[in-house]
Tab-separated table of C-alpha atoms in Angstrom:
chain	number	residue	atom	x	y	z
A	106	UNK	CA	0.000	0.000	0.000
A	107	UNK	CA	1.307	3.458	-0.644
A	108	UNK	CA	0.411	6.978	0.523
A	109	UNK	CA	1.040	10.343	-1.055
A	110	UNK	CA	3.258	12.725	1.263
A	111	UNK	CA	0.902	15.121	0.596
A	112	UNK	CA	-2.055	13.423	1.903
A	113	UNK	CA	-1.451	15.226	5.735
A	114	UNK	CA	-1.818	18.720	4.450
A	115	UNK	CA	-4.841	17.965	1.781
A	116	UNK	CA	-6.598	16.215	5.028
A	117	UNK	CA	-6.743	19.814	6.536
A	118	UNK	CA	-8.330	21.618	3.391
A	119	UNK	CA	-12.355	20.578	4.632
A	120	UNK	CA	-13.140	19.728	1.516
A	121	UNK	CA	-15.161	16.576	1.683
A	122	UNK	CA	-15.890	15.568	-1.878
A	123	UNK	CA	-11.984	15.961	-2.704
A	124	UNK	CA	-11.048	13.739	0.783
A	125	UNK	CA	-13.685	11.131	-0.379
A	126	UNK	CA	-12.518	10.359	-3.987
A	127	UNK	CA	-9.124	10.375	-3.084
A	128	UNK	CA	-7.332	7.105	-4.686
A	129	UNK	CA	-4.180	5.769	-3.761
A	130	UNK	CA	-2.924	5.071	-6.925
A	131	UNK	CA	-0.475	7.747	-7.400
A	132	UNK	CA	1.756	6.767	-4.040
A	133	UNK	CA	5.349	7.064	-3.528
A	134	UNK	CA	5.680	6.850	0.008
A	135	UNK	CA	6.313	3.195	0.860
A	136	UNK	CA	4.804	1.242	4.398
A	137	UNK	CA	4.062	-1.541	5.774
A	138	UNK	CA	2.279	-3.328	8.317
A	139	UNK	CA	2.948	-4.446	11.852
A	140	UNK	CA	5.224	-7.615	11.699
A	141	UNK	CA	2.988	-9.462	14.632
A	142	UNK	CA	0.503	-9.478	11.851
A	143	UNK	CA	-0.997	-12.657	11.289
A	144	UNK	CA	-0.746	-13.893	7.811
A	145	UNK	CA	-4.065	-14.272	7.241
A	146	UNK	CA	-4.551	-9.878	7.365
A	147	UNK	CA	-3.704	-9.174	3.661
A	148	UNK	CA	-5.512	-6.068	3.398
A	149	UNK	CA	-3.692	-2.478	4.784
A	150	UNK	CA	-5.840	-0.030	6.818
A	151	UNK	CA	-7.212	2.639	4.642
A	152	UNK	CA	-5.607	6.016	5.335
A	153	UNK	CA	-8.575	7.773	3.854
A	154	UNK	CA	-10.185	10.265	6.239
A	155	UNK	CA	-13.539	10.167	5.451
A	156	UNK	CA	-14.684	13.153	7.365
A	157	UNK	CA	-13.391	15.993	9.655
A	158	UNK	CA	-14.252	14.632	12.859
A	159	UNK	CA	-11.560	16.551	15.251
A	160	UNK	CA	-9.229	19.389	15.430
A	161	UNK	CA	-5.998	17.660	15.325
A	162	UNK	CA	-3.771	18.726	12.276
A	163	UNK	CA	-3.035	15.209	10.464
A	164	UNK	CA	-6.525	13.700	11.559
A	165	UNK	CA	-7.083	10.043	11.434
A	166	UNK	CA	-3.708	9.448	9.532
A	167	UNK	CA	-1.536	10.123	13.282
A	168	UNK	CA	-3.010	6.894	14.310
A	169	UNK	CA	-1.342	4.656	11.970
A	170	UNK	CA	2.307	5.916	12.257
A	171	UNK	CA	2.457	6.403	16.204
A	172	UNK	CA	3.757	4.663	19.074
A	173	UNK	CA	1.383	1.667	18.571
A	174	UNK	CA	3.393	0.504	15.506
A	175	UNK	CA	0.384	-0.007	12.993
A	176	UNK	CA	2.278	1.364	10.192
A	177	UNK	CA	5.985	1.354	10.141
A	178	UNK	CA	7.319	3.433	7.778
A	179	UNK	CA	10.408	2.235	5.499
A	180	UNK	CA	11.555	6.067	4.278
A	181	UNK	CA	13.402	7.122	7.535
A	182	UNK	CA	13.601	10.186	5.333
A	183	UNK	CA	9.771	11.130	5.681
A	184	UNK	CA	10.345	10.634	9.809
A	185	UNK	CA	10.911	14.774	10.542
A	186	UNK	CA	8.187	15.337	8.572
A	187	UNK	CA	5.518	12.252	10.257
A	188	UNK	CA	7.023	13.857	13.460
A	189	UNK	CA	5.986	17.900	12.711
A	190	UNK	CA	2.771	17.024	10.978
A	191	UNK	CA	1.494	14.265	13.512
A	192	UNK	CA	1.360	17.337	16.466
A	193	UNK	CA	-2.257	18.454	17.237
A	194	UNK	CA	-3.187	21.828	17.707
A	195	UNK	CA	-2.857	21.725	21.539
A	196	UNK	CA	1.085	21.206	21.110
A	197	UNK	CA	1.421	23.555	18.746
A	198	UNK	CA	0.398	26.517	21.027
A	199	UNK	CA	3.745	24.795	23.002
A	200	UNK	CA	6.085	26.009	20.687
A	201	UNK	CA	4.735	29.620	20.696
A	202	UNK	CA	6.291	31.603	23.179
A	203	UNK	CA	3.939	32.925	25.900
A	204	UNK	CA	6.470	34.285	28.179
A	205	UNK	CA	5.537	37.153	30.702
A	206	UNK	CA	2.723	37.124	33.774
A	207	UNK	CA	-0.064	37.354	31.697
A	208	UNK	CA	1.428	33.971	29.366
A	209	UNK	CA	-0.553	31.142	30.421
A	210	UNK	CA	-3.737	33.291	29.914
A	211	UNK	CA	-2.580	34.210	26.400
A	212	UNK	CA	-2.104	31.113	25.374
A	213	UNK	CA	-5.015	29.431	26.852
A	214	UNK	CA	-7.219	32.038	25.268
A	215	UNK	CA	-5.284	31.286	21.831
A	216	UNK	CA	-6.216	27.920	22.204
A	217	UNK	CA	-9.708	28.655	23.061
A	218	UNK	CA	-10.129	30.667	19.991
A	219	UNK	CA	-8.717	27.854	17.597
A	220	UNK	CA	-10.687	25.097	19.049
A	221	UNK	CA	-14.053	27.072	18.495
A	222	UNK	CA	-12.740	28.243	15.119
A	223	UNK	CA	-12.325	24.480	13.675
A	224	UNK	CA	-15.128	23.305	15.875
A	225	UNK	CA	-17.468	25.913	13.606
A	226	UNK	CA	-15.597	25.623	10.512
A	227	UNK	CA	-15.818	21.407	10.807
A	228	UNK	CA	-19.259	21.590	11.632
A	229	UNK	CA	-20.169	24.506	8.388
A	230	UNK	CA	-18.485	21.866	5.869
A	231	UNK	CA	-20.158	18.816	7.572
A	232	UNK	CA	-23.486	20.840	7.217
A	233	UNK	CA	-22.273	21.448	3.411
A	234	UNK	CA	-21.107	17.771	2.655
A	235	UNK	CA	-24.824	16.629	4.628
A	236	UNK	CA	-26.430	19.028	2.275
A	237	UNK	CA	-24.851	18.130	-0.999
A	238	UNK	CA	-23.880	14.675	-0.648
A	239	UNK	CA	-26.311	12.764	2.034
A	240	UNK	CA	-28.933	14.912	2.328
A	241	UNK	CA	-31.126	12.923	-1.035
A	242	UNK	CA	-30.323	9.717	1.230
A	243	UNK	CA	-30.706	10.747	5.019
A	244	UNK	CA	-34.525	10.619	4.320
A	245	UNK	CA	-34.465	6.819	4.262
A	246	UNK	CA	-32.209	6.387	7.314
A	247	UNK	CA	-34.904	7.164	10.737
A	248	UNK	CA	-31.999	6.209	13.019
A	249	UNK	CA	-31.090	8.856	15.777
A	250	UNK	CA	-29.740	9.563	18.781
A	251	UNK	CA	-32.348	8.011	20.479
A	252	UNK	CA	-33.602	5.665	17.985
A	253	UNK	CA	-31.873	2.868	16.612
A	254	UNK	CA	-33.641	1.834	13.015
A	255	UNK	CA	-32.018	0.118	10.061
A	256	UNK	CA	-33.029	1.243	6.611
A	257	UNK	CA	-36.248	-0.764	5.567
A	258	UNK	CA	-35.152	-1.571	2.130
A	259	UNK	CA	-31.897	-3.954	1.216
A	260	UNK	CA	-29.133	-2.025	3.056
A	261	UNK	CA	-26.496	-3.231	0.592
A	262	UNK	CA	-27.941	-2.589	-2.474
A	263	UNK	CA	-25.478	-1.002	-4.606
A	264	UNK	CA	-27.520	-0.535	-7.426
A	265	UNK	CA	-30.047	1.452	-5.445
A	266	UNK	CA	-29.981	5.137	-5.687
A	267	UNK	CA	-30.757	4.805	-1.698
A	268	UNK	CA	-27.363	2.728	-1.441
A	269	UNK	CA	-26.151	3.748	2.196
A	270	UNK	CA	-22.169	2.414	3.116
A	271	UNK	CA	-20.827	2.005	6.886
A	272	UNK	CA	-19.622	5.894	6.542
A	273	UNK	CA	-21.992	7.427	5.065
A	274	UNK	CA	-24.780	5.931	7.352
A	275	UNK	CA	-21.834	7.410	9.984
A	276	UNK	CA	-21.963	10.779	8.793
A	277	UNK	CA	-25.554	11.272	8.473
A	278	UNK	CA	-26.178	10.014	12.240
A	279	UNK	CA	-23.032	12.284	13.181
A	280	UNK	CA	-24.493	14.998	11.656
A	281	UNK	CA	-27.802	14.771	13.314
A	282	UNK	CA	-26.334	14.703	16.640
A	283	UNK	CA	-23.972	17.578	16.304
A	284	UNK	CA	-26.915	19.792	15.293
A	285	UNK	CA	-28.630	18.858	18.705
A	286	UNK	CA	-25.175	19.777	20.341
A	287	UNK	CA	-24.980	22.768	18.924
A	288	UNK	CA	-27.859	24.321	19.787
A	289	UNK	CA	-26.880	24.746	23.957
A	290	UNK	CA	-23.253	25.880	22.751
A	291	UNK	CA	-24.486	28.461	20.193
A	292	UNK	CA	-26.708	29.650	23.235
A	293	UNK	CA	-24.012	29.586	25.400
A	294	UNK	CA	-21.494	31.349	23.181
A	295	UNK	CA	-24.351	34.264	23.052
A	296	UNK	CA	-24.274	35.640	26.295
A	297	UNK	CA	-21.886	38.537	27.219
A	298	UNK	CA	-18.482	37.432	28.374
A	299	UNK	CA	-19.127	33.353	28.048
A	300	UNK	CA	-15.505	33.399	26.701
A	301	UNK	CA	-14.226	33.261	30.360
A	302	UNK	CA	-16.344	29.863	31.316
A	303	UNK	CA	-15.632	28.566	28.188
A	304	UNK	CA	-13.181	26.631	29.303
A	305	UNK	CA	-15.377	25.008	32.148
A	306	UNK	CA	-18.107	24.199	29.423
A	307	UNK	CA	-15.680	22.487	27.246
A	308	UNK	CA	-13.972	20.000	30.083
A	309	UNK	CA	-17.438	19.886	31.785
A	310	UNK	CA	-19.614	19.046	29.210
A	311	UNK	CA	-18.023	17.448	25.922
A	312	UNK	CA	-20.939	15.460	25.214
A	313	UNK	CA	-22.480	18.753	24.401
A	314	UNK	CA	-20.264	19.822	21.648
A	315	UNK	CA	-19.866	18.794	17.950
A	316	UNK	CA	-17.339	16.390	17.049
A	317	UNK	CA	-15.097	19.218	15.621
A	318	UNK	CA	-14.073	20.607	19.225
A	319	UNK	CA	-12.695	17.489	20.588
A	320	UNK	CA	-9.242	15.945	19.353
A	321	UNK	CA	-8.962	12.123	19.099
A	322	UNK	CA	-7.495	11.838	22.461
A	323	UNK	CA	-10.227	13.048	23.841
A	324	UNK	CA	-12.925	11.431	22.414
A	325	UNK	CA	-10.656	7.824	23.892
A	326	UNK	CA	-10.170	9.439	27.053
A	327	UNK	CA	-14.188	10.098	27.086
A	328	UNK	CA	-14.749	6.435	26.360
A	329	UNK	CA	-12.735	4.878	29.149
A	330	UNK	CA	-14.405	7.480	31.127
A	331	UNK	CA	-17.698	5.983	30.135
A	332	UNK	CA	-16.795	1.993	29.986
A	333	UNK	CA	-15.894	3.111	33.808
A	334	UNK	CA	-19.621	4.119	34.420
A	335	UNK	CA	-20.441	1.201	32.194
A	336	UNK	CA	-18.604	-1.764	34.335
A	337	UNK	CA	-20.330	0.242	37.676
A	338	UNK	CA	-23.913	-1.035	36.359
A	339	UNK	CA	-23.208	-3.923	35.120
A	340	UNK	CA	-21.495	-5.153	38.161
A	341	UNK	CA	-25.032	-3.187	39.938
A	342	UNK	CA	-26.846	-5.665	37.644
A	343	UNK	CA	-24.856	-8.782	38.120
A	344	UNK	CA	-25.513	-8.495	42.093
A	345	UNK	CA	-28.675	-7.219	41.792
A	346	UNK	CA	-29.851	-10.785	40.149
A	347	UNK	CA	-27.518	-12.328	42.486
A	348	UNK	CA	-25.511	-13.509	39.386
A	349	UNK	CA	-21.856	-12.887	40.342
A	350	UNK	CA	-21.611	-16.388	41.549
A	351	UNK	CA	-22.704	-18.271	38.912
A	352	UNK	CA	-20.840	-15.736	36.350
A	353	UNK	CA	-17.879	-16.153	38.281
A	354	UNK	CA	-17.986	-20.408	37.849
A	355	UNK	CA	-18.720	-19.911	34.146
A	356	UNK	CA	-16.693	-17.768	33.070
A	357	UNK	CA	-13.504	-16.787	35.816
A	358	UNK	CA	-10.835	-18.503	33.325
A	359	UNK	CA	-11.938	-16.509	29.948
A	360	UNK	CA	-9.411	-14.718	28.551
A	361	UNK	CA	-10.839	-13.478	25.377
A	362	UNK	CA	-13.561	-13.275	23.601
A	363	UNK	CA	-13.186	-16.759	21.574
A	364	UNK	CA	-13.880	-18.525	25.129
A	365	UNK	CA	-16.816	-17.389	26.071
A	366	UNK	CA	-19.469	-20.426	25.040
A	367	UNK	CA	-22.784	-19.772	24.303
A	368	UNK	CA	-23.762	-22.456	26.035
A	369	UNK	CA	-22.384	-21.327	29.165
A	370	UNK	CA	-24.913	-17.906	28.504
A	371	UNK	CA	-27.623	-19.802	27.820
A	372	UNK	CA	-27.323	-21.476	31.314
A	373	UNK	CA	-28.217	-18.143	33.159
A	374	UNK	CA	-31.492	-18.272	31.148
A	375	UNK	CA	-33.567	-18.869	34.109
A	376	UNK	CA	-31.984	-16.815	36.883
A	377	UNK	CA	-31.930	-13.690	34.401
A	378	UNK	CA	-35.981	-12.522	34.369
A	379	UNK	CA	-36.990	-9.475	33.242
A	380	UNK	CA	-40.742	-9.409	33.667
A	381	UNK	CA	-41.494	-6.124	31.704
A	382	UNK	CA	-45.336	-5.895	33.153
A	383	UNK	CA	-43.609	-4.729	36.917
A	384	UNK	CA	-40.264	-3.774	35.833
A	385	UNK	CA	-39.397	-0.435	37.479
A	386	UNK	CA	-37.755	2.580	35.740
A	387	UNK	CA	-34.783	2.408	37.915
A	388	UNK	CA	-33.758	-1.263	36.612
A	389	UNK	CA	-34.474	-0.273	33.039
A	390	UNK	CA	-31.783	2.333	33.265
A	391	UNK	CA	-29.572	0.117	34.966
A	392	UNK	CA	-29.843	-2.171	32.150
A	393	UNK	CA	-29.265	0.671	29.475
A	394	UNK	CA	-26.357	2.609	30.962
A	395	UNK	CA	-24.589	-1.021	31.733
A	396	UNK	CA	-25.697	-1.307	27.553
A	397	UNK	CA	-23.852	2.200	27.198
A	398	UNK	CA	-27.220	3.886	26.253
A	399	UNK	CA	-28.557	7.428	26.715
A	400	UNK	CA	-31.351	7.571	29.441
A	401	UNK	CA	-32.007	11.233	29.580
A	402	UNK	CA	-35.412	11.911	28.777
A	403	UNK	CA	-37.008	8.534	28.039
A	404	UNK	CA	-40.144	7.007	28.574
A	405	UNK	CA	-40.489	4.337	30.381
A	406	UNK	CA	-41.512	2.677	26.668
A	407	UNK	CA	-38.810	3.803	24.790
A	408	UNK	CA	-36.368	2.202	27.510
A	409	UNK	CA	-37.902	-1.098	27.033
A	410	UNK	CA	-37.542	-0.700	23.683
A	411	UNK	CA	-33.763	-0.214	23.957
A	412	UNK	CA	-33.396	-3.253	26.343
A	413	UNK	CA	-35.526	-4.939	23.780
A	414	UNK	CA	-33.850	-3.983	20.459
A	415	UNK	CA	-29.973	-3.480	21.310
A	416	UNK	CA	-28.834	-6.451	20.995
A	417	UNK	CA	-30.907	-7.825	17.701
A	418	UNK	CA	-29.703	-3.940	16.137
A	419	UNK	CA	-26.100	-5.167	17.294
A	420	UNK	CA	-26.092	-8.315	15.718
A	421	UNK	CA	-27.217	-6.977	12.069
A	422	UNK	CA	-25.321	-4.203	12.120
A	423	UNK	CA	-22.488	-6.531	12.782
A	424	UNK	CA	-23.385	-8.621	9.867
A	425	UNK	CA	-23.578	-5.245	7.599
A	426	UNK	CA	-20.434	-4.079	8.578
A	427	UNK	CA	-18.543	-7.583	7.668
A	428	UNK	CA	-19.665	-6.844	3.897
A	429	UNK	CA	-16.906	-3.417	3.957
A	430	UNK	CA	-14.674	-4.628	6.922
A	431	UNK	CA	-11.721	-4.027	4.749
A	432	UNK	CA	-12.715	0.193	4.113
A	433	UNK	CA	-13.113	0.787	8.493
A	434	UNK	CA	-10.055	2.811	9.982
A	435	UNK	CA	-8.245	2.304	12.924
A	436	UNK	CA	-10.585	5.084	14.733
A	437	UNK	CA	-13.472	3.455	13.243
A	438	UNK	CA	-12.923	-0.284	14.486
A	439	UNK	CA	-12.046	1.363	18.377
A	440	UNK	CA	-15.307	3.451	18.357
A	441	UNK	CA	-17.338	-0.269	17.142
A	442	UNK	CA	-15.060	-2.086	19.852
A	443	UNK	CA	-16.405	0.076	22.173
A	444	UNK	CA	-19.874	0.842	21.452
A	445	UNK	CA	-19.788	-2.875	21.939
A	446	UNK	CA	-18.147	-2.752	25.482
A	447	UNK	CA	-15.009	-4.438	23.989
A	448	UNK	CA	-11.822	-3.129	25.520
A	449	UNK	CA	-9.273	-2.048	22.335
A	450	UNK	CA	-6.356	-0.455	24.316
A	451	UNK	CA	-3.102	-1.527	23.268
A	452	UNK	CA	-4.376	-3.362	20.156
A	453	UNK	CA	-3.523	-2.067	16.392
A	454	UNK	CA	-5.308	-2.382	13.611
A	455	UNK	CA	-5.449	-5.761	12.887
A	456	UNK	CA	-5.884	-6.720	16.286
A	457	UNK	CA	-9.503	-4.875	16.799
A	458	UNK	CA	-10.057	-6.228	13.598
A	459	UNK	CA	-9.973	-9.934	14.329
A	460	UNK	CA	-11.260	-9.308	17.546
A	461	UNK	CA	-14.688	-7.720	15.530
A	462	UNK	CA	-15.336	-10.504	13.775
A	463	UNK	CA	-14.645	-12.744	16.413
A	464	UNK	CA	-17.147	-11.048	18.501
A	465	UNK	CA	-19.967	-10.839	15.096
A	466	UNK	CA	-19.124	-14.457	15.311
A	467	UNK	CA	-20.312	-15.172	19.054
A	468	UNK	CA	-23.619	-13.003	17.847
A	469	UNK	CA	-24.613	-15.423	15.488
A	470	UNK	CA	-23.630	-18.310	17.731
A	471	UNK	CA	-26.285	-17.167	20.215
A	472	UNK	CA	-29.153	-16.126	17.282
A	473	UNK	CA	-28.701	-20.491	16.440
A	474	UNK	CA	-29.739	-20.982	19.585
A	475	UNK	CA	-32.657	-19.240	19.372
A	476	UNK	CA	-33.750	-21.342	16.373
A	477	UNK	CA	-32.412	-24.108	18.017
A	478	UNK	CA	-34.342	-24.144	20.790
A	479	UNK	CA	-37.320	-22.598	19.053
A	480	UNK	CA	-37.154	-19.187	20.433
A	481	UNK	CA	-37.424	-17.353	17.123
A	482	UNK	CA	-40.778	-15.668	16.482
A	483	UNK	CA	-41.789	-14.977	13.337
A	484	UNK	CA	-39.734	-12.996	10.610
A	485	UNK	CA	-39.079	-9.009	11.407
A	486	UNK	CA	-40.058	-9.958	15.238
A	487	UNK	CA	-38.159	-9.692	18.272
A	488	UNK	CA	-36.147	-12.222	19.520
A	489	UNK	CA	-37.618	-13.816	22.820
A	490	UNK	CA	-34.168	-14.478	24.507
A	491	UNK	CA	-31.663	-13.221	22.562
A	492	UNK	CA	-31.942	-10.093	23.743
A	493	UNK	CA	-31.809	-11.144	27.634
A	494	UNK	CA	-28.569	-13.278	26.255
A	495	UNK	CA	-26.841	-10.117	24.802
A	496	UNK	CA	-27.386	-8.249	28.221
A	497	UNK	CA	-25.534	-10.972	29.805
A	498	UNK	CA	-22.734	-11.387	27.433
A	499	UNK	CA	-22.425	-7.503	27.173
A	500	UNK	CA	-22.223	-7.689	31.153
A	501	UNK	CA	-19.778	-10.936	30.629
A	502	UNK	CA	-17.759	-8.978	28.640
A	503	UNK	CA	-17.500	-6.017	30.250
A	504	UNK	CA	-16.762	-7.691	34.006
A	505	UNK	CA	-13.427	-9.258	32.827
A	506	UNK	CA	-12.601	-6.656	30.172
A	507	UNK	CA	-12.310	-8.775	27.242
């Protein structure tokens, strides 16, 4: 695989239609993958960065050349210039010299300024890439923040004008969130002298900004905070049903994914009831928070309906996703790793690659029991068990950090 040395500075340029069609064709730049990498990982990690998702100067390409040795590259030649374009904007302002008493303030205030200047200029292009490019197919995507809803037609039908792929479905969803985000920032931003708490609202609150103010590191450091709050229900969930035990006798020796038997999950069947006729508000949370989703403002319904339908939405999406494995970046397969509650620290590329499919893999070992045993209602249904099974494996899963 080969990558233009220019590819870090056209990254910058916003311009989405450009970043999209870029080919790879015309490379000079030589790399190579990890040598840990099994032989049967043939395929290089696209470099392509399909949208403008943070603030840091080289964007998703930093991720491939770093200290996690994803990408070595051959041309010790190119390694000033992988070292001065792989610095985000935070370390730049550590160069500039902000000497005197009033220094620190200077330069936190310069920092300010450029993270809400790429934060509005990221979010103006996505708005003009959503507009041009999506906007004729977001109409047949009703997923949301809240709501989690496949297209209703064939989702991989390339010949379809409708045709949605893993990013674009990304981008549109992205997009609709960051327009929710921005509302209580523009409102914020409004008011006389907000520059001073600025600061506050942007360490505070990140989940109530647009993807452009928040470098990658960030966005990681936000989901270990999370997988934190995560484990802390599950394990409330686990003693709640007085499951720990059992759990414990099961599954103490796994190590990874590939040992956890379905079996084994199916075997907490009947300790594991959820009796959704008296099922209070306060365990419906606990379920969805240990799931990793958003409570705020939902009915009592529309929980059960994400207890019900996370782990069936899981499982297809899964399936989907197999079909253009080889287009995901390394950002891309740690945000699916951990929507899934799958720890991907320390792993490169191939790694959280296998590790997906291995984990797709366990899905559909646990949908054959349901036809198996007969659980299966009819097509387009909800599964009757499947979805008490995913709880349990997500809880599995996320107790001994696999």
């Amino acid at each position: 695989m080969i990558v233009n040395k220019n590819i870090i500075k056209n990254l910058y340029r916003y311009n989405y239609s450009t970043i999209r069609k870029f080919s790879t064709s015309n490379n000079n730049i030589n790399i190579t993958k990890n040598n840990n990498t099994e032989s049967n990982n043939t395929v290089d990690p696209p470099t392509t960065n399909y949208c403008h998702n943070y603030f840091s100067n080289v964007q998703n390409y930093k991720s491939y050349d770093d200290n996690v040795n994803l990408i070595k590259n051959i041309d010790g030649t190119n390694e000033q210039q992988r070292k001065e374009t792989s610095s985000s904007i935070s370390s730049q302002f550590d160069k500039n010299d902000y000497s005197g008493i009033f220094g620190p303030i200077k330069k936190q205030m310069a920092y300010l300024t450029k993270v809400v200047e790429n934060g509005i200029i990221t979010f103006r292009n996505d708005r003009i890439y959503y507009k041009n490019n999506l906007l004729p197919k977001a109409s047949i995507l009703k997923e949301s923040l809240y709501t989690k809803v496949f297209p209703t037609f064939q989702y991989h039908n390339q010949d379809s004008y409708h045709y949605l792929n893993f990013h674009e479905r990304k981008d549109i969803i992205a997009y609709r969130t960051d327009r929710l985000t921005f509302i209580p920032l523009a409102i914020f931003l409004s008011i006389p002298f907000s520059t001073f708490g600025l600061p506050f609202y942007i360490k505070f609150l990140p989940g109530l900004l647009p993807r452009g103010f928040s470098e990658r590191s960030q966005v990681v450091a936000r989901h270990d905070k999370m997988m934190r709050l995560r484990e802390h229900y599950s394990s409330k969930l686990l003693h709640k049903y007085e499951l720990e035990e059992k759990v414990e006798k099961l599954f103490g020796s796994v190590k990874s994914i590939s040992d956890i038997s379905p079996l084994k999950i199916k075997e907490l069947d009947d300790e594991f009831i959820l009796d959704f006729s008296e099922i209070k508000r306060k365990r419906l949370r606990t379920i969805c928070r240990s799931l990793g989703e958003t409570t705020l403002l939902n009915s009592n319904q529309l929980l059960k309906d994400k207890v019900l339908g996370f782990g069936p939405y899981i499982s297809k999406e899964s399936d989907q996703i197999i079909k253009e494995i080889n287009s995901l970046t390394f950002e891309d397969f740690q945000d699916l790793l951990y929507e899934r509650s799958l720890s991907f620290t320390g792993l490169n590329y191939y790694e959280m690659k296998e590790k997906f499919m291995k984990y797709a893999q366990l899905l559909k070992s646990l949908e054959a029991l349901e036809t198996v045993s007969g659980d299966l209602q009819k097509e387009g249904a909800l599964y009757k068990r499947f979805y008490k099974r995913f709880i349990l494996l997500n809880a599995i899963i996320i107790k001994y950090k696999l």
